[in-house]
Tab-separated table of C-alpha atoms in Angstrom:
chain	number	residue	atom	x	y	z
A	1210	UNK	CA	20.692	-4.839	-15.925
A	1211	UNK	CA	21.069	-5.511	-12.427
A	1212	UNK	CA	19.026	-8.241	-10.486
A	1213	UNK	CA	17.524	-5.540	-8.369
A	1214	UNK	CA	16.338	-3.611	-11.334
A	1215	UNK	CA	15.064	-6.821	-12.986
A	1216	UNK	CA	12.992	-7.636	-9.973
A	1217	UNK	CA	11.398	-4.269	-9.703
A	1218	UNK	CA	10.523	-4.166	-13.514
A	1219	UNK	CA	9.093	-7.725	-13.272
A	1220	UNK	CA	6.600	-6.838	-10.536
A	1221	UNK	CA	2.966	-8.250	-10.846
A	1222	UNK	CA	0.484	-8.363	-8.165
A	1223	UNK	CA	-0.485	-11.682	-6.989
A	1224	UNK	CA	-4.033	-12.517	-5.639
A	1225	UNK	CA	-3.715	-16.228	-5.546
A	1226	UNK	CA	-1.324	-17.661	-2.832
A	1227	UNK	CA	-0.730	-21.238	-1.380
A	1228	UNK	CA	-1.596	-21.491	2.388
A	1229	UNK	CA	2.148	-22.476	3.401
A	1230	UNK	CA	3.157	-19.812	5.844
A	1231	UNK	CA	6.248	-17.882	5.824
A	1232	UNK	CA	8.968	-18.968	8.172
A	1233	UNK	CA	9.877	-16.595	11.199
A	1234	UNK	CA	13.211	-15.946	9.493
A	1235	UNK	CA	11.428	-14.740	6.324
A	1236	UNK	CA	9.169	-12.394	8.120
A	1237	UNK	CA	12.212	-11.072	10.072
A	1238	UNK	CA	14.109	-10.536	7.019
A	1239	UNK	CA	11.246	-8.815	5.313
A	1240	UNK	CA	10.711	-6.245	8.169
A	1241	UNK	CA	14.280	-5.669	8.432
A	1242	UNK	CA	14.481	-4.724	4.735
A	1243	UNK	CA	11.401	-2.531	5.499
A	1244	UNK	CA	13.160	-0.786	8.078
A	1245	UNK	CA	16.130	-0.177	5.872
A	1246	UNK	CA	14.126	2.400	3.928
A	1247	UNK	CA	14.529	6.179	4.069
A	1248	UNK	CA	12.628	8.006	6.975
A	1249	UNK	CA	11.952	11.594	7.476
A	1250	UNK	CA	14.185	13.116	9.972
A	1251	UNK	CA	14.999	9.740	11.227
A	1252	UNK	CA	11.416	9.819	12.891
A	1253	UNK	CA	10.599	6.237	11.930
A	1254	UNK	CA	7.118	7.128	12.233
A	1255	UNK	CA	5.524	3.984	11.300
A	1256	UNK	CA	4.770	0.486	12.664
A	1257	UNK	CA	4.091	-2.954	11.052
A	1258	UNK	CA	1.632	-5.368	12.407
A	1259	UNK	CA	2.097	-8.982	11.230
A	1260	UNK	CA	-1.109	-11.032	11.102
A	1261	UNK	CA	-0.667	-14.846	11.221
A	1262	UNK	CA	-3.977	-15.647	13.230
A	1263	UNK	CA	-6.732	-17.213	10.489
A	1264	UNK	CA	-9.491	-15.534	12.468
A	1265	UNK	CA	-7.997	-12.048	12.464
A	1266	UNK	CA	-7.404	-12.364	8.926
A	1267	UNK	CA	-10.870	-13.382	8.379
A	1268	UNK	CA	-11.970	-10.132	10.183
A	1269	UNK	CA	-9.493	-8.046	7.995
A	1270	UNK	CA	-10.837	-9.779	4.625
A	1271	UNK	CA	-14.581	-8.869	5.656
A	1272	UNK	CA	-13.416	-5.258	6.095
A	1273	UNK	CA	-11.638	-5.177	2.703
A	1274	UNK	CA	-14.572	-6.666	0.938
A	1275	UNK	CA	-14.015	-10.310	1.407
A	1276	UNK	CA	-10.961	-10.796	-0.601
A	1277	UNK	CA	-9.651	-14.493	-0.478
A	1278	UNK	CA	-6.212	-13.389	-0.593
A	1279	UNK	CA	-6.294	-11.468	2.839
A	1280	UNK	CA	-7.021	-14.823	4.322
A	1281	UNK	CA	-4.923	-17.388	2.188
A	1282	UNK	CA	-1.201	-16.237	2.144
A	1283	UNK	CA	2.222	-16.822	3.698
A	1284	UNK	CA	1.913	-13.907	6.141
A	1285	UNK	CA	-0.285	-10.501	5.890
A	1286	UNK	CA	1.349	-7.027	7.019
A	1287	UNK	CA	-0.583	-4.126	8.039
A	1288	UNK	CA	1.537	-0.773	7.611
A	1289	UNK	CA	0.497	2.232	9.902
A	1290	UNK	CA	1.476	5.543	10.392
A	1291	UNK	CA	2.498	5.641	14.011
A	1292	UNK	CA	3.439	8.582	16.335
A	1293	UNK	CA	2.391	6.730	19.596
A	1294	UNK	CA	5.948	5.695	20.537
A	1295	UNK	CA	6.821	9.387	20.209
A	1296	UNK	CA	4.028	10.538	22.439
A	1297	UNK	CA	4.944	7.873	25.044
A	1298	UNK	CA	8.865	8.724	25.137
A	1299	UNK	CA	8.097	12.478	25.118
A	1300	UNK	CA	5.858	11.928	28.286
A	1301	UNK	CA	8.918	10.183	29.695
A	1302	UNK	CA	10.907	13.271	29.292
A	1303	UNK	CA	8.219	15.422	30.232
A	1304	UNK	CA	7.922	17.341	26.895
A	1305	UNK	CA	4.789	18.218	25.039
A	1306	UNK	CA	4.931	17.388	21.361
A	1307	UNK	CA	1.126	17.148	21.097
A	1308	UNK	CA	0.910	20.053	18.629
A	1309	UNK	CA	3.585	18.620	16.394
A	1310	UNK	CA	2.164	14.988	16.274
A	1311	UNK	CA	-1.726	16.304	15.791
A	1312	UNK	CA	-0.531	18.368	12.573
A	1313	UNK	CA	-1.277	17.572	8.920
A	1314	UNK	CA	2.574	17.509	8.271
A	1315	UNK	CA	2.705	14.471	10.809
A	1316	UNK	CA	0.103	12.547	8.973
A	1317	UNK	CA	2.100	12.965	5.710
A	1318	UNK	CA	5.312	12.075	7.455
A	1319	UNK	CA	3.974	8.825	8.782
A	1320	UNK	CA	2.194	7.825	5.557
A	1321	UNK	CA	5.258	8.390	3.528
A	1322	UNK	CA	7.472	6.614	5.802
A	1323	UNK	CA	5.069	3.615	6.151
A	1324	UNK	CA	4.938	3.604	2.342
A	1325	UNK	CA	8.515	3.651	1.758
A	1326	UNK	CA	9.113	0.761	4.253
A	1327	UNK	CA	6.073	-1.025	2.464
A	1328	UNK	CA	7.885	-0.968	-0.845
A	1329	UNK	CA	11.236	-2.137	0.490
A	1330	UNK	CA	9.409	-4.991	2.147
A	1331	UNK	CA	7.672	-5.770	-1.415
A	1332	UNK	CA	10.659	-5.511	-3.317
A	1333	UNK	CA	12.610	-7.869	-0.964
A	1334	UNK	CA	9.715	-10.300	-0.870
A	1335	UNK	CA	9.652	-10.472	-4.812
A	1336	UNK	CA	13.592	-10.797	-4.594
A	1337	UNK	CA	12.971	-14.231	-2.587
A	1338	UNK	CA	10.688	-15.644	-5.323
A	1339	UNK	CA	7.489	-14.239	-3.091
A	1340	UNK	CA	4.522	-12.908	-4.329
A	1341	UNK	CA	2.804	-9.423	-3.044
A	1342	UNK	CA	-0.455	-7.744	-3.345
A	1343	UNK	CA	-1.236	-4.268	-1.479
A	1344	UNK	CA	-4.499	-4.175	0.204
A	1345	UNK	CA	-6.021	-0.620	0.278
A	1346	UNK	CA	-9.430	-2.061	1.017
A	1347	UNK	CA	-8.617	-1.987	4.564
A	1348	UNK	CA	-9.653	1.370	4.688
A	1349	UNK	CA	-13.109	0.593	3.897
A	1350	UNK	CA	-13.465	0.192	7.643
A	1351	UNK	CA	-10.525	1.539	9.642
A	1352	UNK	CA	-12.512	1.618	12.958
A	1353	UNK	CA	-12.825	-2.261	12.453
A	1354	UNK	CA	-9.318	-2.740	11.332
A	1355	UNK	CA	-8.283	-0.690	14.747
A	1356	UNK	CA	-10.637	-2.761	16.801
A	1357	UNK	CA	-9.294	-6.317	15.578
A	1358	UNK	CA	-5.697	-5.219	15.798
A	1359	UNK	CA	-5.699	-3.100	19.126
A	1360	UNK	CA	-4.396	-0.073	17.454
A	1361	UNK	CA	-4.643	2.966	19.814
A	1362	UNK	CA	-4.807	6.664	18.889
A	1363	UNK	CA	-1.795	8.451	17.056
A	1364	UNK	CA	-1.564	5.190	15.175
A	1365	UNK	CA	-3.384	5.105	11.598
A	1366	UNK	CA	-3.703	1.758	9.423
A	1367	UNK	CA	-2.833	2.643	5.931
A	1368	UNK	CA	-2.927	-0.607	3.940
A	1369	UNK	CA	-1.949	-3.944	4.055
A	1370	UNK	CA	0.173	-6.340	2.099
A	1371	UNK	CA	-0.494	-9.878	1.459
A	1372	UNK	CA	2.898	-11.896	0.709
A	1373	UNK	CA	3.199	-15.456	-0.125
A	1374	UNK	CA	3.899	-18.568	-2.412
A	1375	UNK	CA	2.069	-17.710	-5.902
A	1376	UNK	CA	-0.312	-20.138	-7.173
A	1377	UNK	CA	-1.163	-18.237	-10.022
A	1378	UNK	CA	0.671	-15.340	-11.785
A	1379	UNK	CA	-0.950	-12.914	-14.301
A	1380	UNK	CA	0.379	-10.976	-17.064
A	1381	UNK	CA	2.273	-7.616	-15.953
A	1382	UNK	CA	0.061	-4.675	-16.715
A	1383	UNK	CA	1.452	-2.181	-18.951
A	1384	UNK	CA	2.179	1.298	-17.152
A	1385	UNK	CA	1.657	5.010	-18.344
A	1386	UNK	CA	4.181	6.146	-20.878
A	1387	UNK	CA	7.378	7.419	-19.629
A	1388	UNK	CA	6.854	10.775	-21.187
A	1389	UNK	CA	3.567	11.163	-19.440
A	1390	UNK	CA	4.885	10.387	-15.922
A	1391	UNK	CA	8.434	12.239	-16.234
A	1392	UNK	CA	8.646	16.010	-16.597
A	1393	UNK	CA	11.987	17.712	-16.908
A	1394	UNK	CA	12.429	20.926	-15.033
A	1395	UNK	CA	8.668	22.088	-15.198
A	1396	UNK	CA	5.517	20.324	-15.091
A	1397	UNK	CA	4.209	20.101	-18.772
A	1398	UNK	CA	0.629	21.148	-19.015
A	1399	UNK	CA	0.047	21.179	-22.767
A	1400	UNK	CA	-3.346	19.301	-23.315
A	1401	UNK	CA	-2.169	18.085	-26.630
A	1402	UNK	CA	0.772	16.107	-25.535
A	1403	UNK	CA	-1.321	14.944	-22.473
A	1404	UNK	CA	-4.273	13.734	-24.727
A	1405	UNK	CA	-1.719	11.912	-27.200
A	1406	UNK	CA	-0.276	10.130	-24.324
A	1407	UNK	CA	-3.679	8.970	-23.100
A	1408	UNK	CA	-4.615	7.875	-26.523
A	1409	UNK	CA	-1.454	5.949	-26.743
A	1410	UNK	CA	-2.065	4.234	-23.403
A	1411	UNK	CA	-5.632	3.569	-24.078
A	1412	UNK	CA	-4.578	1.608	-27.077
A	1413	UNK	CA	-2.043	-0.258	-24.986
A	1414	UNK	CA	-4.532	-1.150	-22.125
A	1415	UNK	CA	-7.237	-2.135	-24.550
A	1416	UNK	CA	-4.903	-4.684	-26.194
A	1417	UNK	CA	-3.663	-5.883	-22.955
A	1418	UNK	CA	-7.216	-6.670	-21.599
A	1419	UNK	CA	-8.320	-8.335	-24.767
A	1420	UNK	CA	-5.301	-10.490	-25.152
A	1421	UNK	CA	-4.749	-11.554	-21.275
A	1422	UNK	CA	-5.402	-15.090	-20.354
A	1423	UNK	CA	-8.261	-14.551	-17.804
A	1424	UNK	CA	-11.066	-12.205	-17.257
A	1425	UNK	CA	-10.789	-10.268	-20.689
A	1426	UNK	CA	-12.826	-7.444	-21.308
A	1427	UNK	CA	-12.918	-4.252	-23.649
A	1428	UNK	CA	-11.759	-1.371	-21.573
A	1429	UNK	CA	-9.680	1.731	-21.789
A	1430	UNK	CA	-7.897	3.111	-18.922
A	1431	UNK	CA	-9.246	6.684	-19.096
A	1432	UNK	CA	-12.841	5.570	-19.153
A	1433	UNK	CA	-12.350	3.065	-16.072
A	1434	UNK	CA	-10.385	5.424	-14.126
A	1435	UNK	CA	-12.755	8.234	-14.771
A	1436	UNK	CA	-15.673	5.778	-13.810
A	1437	UNK	CA	-13.893	4.804	-10.560
A	1438	UNK	CA	-13.434	8.669	-9.496
A	1439	UNK	CA	-16.985	9.655	-10.314
A	1440	UNK	CA	-18.305	8.783	-6.883
A	1441	UNK	CA	-16.278	9.852	-3.834
A	1442	UNK	CA	-15.115	6.731	-1.745
A	1443	UNK	CA	-14.677	6.548	1.974
A	1444	UNK	CA	-16.425	9.818	3.076
A	1445	UNK	CA	-15.955	8.781	6.802
A	1446	UNK	CA	-12.195	9.203	6.576
A	1447	UNK	CA	-11.741	12.734	7.376
A	1448	UNK	CA	-13.621	12.472	10.471
A	1449	UNK	CA	-12.075	9.259	11.462
A	1450	UNK	CA	-8.506	10.555	11.075
A	1451	UNK	CA	-9.143	13.527	13.511
A	1452	UNK	CA	-10.805	11.168	15.933
A	1453	UNK	CA	-7.608	9.248	16.149
A	1454	UNK	CA	-5.590	12.307	16.871
A	1455	UNK	CA	-4.362	13.061	13.361
A	1456	UNK	CA	-4.562	16.275	11.132
A	1457	UNK	CA	-6.130	18.690	13.758
A	1458	UNK	CA	-4.513	21.512	12.026
């Protein structure tokens, strides 16, 4: 097995970092790795905002539910879908691209581009012996995040990644069975097969939760996931996205 494959398969989210900052060289290497990801039609419709200021980190932590690891880490990266630069360069060329960049397809392109770049950065960080944790909690208050980071229209903050030197590393969480995720030639809608996979996975997750070293509990994946999805979250999102110039049609 290659070192790259081993790094990917060994991924664990880290939620406890030392306060030691990453060097400028490390930050540049990580961002360069992110930039090497695939991008739709070479649009490169994303931006990365690095956050090293403790006060700004504290603000972001508040928006994300007061998570300590948003404040205490080696460096914090915010990934954004971004068509601001495209709008500006089109204006310089006296071209109107507003209909394109205000469409739902542009939102998908920016989101996918940013996500691909983020995963490149995450793998690069872990290959360097660093830990990472994705922070979707920023979406609790994107207006606050945008204000704290000076984000203009046509730029949408999507999530953060905390990167740093791990203080505590927990066990790897088992993923869904391969056969539950991978479909050959057509989507398998057989409910018997699906339920068998879910029952198998529930047993695996229940064993994981009972036997892990910290925060043990008796829980199944199907129950906790269903409970999480019962109540819609971030109902403001549709209006906010449109207000920022996205998904107008």
